[in-house]
Short mmCIF file of C-alpha atoms in Angstrom, two decimals:
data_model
loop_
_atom_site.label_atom_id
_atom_site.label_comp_id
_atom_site.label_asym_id
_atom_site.label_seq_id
_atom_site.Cartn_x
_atom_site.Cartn_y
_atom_site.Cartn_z
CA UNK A 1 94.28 120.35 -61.07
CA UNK A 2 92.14 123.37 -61.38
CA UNK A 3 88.82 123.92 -59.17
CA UNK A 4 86.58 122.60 -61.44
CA UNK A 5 88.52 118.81 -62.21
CA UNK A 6 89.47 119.14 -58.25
CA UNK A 7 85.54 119.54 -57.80
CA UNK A 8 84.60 117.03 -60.31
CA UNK A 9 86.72 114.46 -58.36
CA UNK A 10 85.44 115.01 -54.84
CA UNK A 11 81.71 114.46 -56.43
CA UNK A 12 82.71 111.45 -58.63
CA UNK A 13 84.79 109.89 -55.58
CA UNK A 14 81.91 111.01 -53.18
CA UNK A 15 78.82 108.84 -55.24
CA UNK A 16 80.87 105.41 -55.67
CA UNK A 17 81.32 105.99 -52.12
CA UNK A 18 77.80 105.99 -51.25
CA UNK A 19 76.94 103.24 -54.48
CA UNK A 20 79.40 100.70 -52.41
CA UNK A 21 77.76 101.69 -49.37
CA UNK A 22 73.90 101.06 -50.47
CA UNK A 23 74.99 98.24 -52.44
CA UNK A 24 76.69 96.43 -49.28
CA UNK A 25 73.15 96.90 -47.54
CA UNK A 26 71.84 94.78 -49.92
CA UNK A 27 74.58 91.96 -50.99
CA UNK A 28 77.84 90.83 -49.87
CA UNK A 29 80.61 92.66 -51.42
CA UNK A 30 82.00 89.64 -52.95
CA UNK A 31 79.19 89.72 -55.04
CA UNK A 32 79.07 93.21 -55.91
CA UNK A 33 81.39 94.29 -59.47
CA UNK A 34 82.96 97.49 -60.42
CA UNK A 35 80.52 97.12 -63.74
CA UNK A 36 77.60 97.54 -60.90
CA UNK A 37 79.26 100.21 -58.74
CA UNK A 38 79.78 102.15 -61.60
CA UNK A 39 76.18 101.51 -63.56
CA UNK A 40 74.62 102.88 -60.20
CA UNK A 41 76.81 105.90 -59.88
CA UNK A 42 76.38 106.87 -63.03
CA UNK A 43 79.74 106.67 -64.20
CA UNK A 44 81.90 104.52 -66.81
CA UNK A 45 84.55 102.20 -65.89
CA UNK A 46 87.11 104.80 -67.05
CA UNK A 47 86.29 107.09 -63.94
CA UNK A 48 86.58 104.28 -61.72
CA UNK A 49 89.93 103.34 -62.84
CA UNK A 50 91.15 107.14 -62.79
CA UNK A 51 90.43 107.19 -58.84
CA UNK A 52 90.67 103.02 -57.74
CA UNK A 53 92.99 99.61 -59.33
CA UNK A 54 89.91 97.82 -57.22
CA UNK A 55 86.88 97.69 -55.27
CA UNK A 56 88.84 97.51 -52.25
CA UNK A 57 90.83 100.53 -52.74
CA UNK A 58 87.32 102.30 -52.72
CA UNK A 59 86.05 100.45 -49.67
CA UNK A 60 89.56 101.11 -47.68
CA UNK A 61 89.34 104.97 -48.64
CA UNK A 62 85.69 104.72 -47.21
CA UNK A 63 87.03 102.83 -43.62
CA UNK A 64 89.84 105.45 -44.08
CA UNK A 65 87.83 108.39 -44.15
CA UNK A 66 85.28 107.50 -41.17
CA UNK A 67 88.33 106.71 -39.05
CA UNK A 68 90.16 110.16 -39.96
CA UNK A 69 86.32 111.53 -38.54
CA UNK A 70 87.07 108.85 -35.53
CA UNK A 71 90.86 110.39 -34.88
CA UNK A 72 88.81 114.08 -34.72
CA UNK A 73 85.88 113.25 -32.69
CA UNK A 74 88.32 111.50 -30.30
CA UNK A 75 90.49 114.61 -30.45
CA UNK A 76 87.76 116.88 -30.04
CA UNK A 77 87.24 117.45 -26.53
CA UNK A 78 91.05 117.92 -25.41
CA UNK A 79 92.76 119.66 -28.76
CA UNK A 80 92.72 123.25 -26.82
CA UNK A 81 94.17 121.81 -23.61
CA UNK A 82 98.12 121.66 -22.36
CA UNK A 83 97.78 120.59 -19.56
CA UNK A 84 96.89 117.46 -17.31
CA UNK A 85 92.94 116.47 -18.10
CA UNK A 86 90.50 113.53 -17.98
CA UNK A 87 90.63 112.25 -21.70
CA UNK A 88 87.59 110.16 -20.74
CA UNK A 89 85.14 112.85 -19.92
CA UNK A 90 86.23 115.28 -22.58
CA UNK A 91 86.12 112.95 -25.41
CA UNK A 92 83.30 110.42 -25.04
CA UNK A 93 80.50 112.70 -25.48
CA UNK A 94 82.44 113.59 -29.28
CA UNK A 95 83.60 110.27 -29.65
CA UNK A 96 79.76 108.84 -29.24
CA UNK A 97 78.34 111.58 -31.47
CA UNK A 98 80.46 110.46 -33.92
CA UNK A 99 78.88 106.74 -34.00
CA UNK A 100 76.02 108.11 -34.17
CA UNK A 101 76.65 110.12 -37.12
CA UNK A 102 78.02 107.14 -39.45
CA UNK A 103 75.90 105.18 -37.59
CA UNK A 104 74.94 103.50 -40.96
CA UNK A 105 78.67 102.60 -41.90
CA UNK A 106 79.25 101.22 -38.43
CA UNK A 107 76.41 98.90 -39.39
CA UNK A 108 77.52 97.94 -42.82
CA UNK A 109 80.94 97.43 -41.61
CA UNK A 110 79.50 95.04 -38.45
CA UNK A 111 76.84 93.33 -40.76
CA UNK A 112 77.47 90.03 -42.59
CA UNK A 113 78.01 91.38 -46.61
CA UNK A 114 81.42 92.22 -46.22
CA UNK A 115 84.80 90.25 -45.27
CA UNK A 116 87.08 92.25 -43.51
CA UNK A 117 89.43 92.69 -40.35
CA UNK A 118 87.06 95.84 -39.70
CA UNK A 119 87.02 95.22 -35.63
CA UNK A 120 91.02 94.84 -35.61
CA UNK A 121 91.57 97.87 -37.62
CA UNK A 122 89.13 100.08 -35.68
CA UNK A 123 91.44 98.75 -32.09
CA UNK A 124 94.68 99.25 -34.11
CA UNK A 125 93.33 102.87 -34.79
CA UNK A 126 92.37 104.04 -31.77
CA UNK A 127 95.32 102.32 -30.41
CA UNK A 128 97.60 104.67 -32.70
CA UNK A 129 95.38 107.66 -31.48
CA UNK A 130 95.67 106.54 -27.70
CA UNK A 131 99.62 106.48 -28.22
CA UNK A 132 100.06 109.77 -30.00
CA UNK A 133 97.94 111.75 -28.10
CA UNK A 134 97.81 110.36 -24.53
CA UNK A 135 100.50 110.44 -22.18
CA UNK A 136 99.06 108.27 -18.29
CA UNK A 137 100.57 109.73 -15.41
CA UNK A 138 102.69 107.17 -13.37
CA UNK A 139 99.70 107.28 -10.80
CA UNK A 140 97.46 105.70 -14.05
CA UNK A 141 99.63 103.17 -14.88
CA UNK A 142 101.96 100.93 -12.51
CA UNK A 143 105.75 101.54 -13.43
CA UNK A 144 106.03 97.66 -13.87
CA UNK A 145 103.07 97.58 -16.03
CA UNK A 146 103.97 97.21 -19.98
CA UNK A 147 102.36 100.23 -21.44
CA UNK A 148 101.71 98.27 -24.75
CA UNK A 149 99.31 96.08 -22.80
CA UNK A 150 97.68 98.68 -20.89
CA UNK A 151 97.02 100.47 -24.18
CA UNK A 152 95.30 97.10 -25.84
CA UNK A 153 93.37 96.47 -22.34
CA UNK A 154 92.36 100.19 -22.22
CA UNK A 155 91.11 100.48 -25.87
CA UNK A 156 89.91 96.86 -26.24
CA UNK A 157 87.40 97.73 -23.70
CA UNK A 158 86.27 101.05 -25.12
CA UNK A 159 85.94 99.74 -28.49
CA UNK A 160 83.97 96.52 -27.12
CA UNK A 161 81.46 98.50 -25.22
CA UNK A 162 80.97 100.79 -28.31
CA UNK A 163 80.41 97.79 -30.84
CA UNK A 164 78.10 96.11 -28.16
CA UNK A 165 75.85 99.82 -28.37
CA UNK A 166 76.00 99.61 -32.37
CA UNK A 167 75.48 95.93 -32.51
CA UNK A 168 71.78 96.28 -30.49
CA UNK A 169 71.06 99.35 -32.60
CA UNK A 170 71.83 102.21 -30.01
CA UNK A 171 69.53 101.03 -27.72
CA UNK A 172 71.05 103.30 -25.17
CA UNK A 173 71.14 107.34 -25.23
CA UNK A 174 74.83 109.08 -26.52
CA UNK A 175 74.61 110.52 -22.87
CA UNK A 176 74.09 107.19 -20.79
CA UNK A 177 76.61 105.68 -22.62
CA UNK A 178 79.57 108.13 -22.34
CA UNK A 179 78.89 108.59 -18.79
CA UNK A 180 79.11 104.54 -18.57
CA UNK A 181 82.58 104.63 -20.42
CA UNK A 182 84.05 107.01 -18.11
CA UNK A 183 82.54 104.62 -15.00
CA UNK A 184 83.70 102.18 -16.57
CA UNK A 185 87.09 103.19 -17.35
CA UNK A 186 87.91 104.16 -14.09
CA UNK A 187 86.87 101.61 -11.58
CA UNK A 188 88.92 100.02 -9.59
CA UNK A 189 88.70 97.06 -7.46
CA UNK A 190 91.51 94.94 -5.50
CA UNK A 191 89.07 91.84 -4.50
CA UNK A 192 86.84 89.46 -6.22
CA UNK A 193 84.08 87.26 -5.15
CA UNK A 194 83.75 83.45 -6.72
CA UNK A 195 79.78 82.74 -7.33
CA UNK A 196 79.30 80.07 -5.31
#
């Protein structure tokens, strides 16, 4: 494919990504038809088929591409090191500029027009990330402690405290809430007290 056709595609692929997008602001996406996507782009039917068999290949290339973002803004803030560092306070900052940025997808993807196992597959992902690029020390994470489970617990919580900000619109500053995530994420307590 020469630079031209190689260009053409990225454009073409680029506007039914942002049709879908608009479109799910405005109805669910059971409702919305490749004969719509397409009309709004400004494309035929043809073009669609050349890139997509369905409107749900588009929409996973869409969650596919944010999380690839995800996987670098999580990455960001410990790519240059080779040694032992905090994860936590190198990488929230990056990973909460990131939400910010497709703050409008996060939205979408929350909101009620779409059906999809979006929360599961945004754990699952940074689940994957956690394993391939995090290694706890054994003064982290208890030797009798299945590492599986600490994984889940670990980026269960992260991700809930993240959907909680995007869910109530980012009603906190990027700052206030990584420096929340790393409080968070690394207090420890032995005793609780029953409310009486």
């Amino acid at each position: 494919m020469d630079n031209t056709a190689s260009k053409k595609v990225v454009r073409s692929k680029k506007l039914f990504k942002h049709t879908l997008l608009t479109l799910l602001k405005k109805k669910h996406f059971d409702e919305i038809t490749i004969t719509e996507i397409v009309k709004e782009a400004g494309y035929n039917r043809g073009t669609f088929y050349f890139h997509y068999e369905q409107k749900e290949d588009l929409l996973e290339e869409i969650i596919d591409d944010v999380f690839d973002e995800l996987h670098k803004a999580f990455r960001h803030g410990y790519m240059n090191y080779d040694k032992e560092v905090n994860i936590l306070e190198l990488s929230t900052i990056a990973l909460f500029d990131h939400f910010i940025e497709y703050k409008e997808f996060y939205q979408i993807m929350l909101g009620g027009n779409i059906n999809h196992n979006f929360r599961d597959k945004m754990i699952d992902t940074m689940k994957k990330h956690f394993r391939e690029d995090i290694d706890f020390t054994a003064n982290d994470v208890d030797s009798n402690i299945d590492i599986e489970l600490f994984y889940t617990y670990r980026v269960s919580g992260i991700i809930g405290i993240i959907l909680e900000w995007i869910l109530h619109d980012f009603h906190h500053s990027r700052d206030y809430m990584a420096e929340q995530i790393v409080k968070i994420a690394t207090f420890y307590t032995k005793k609780v007290y029953i409310k009486k």
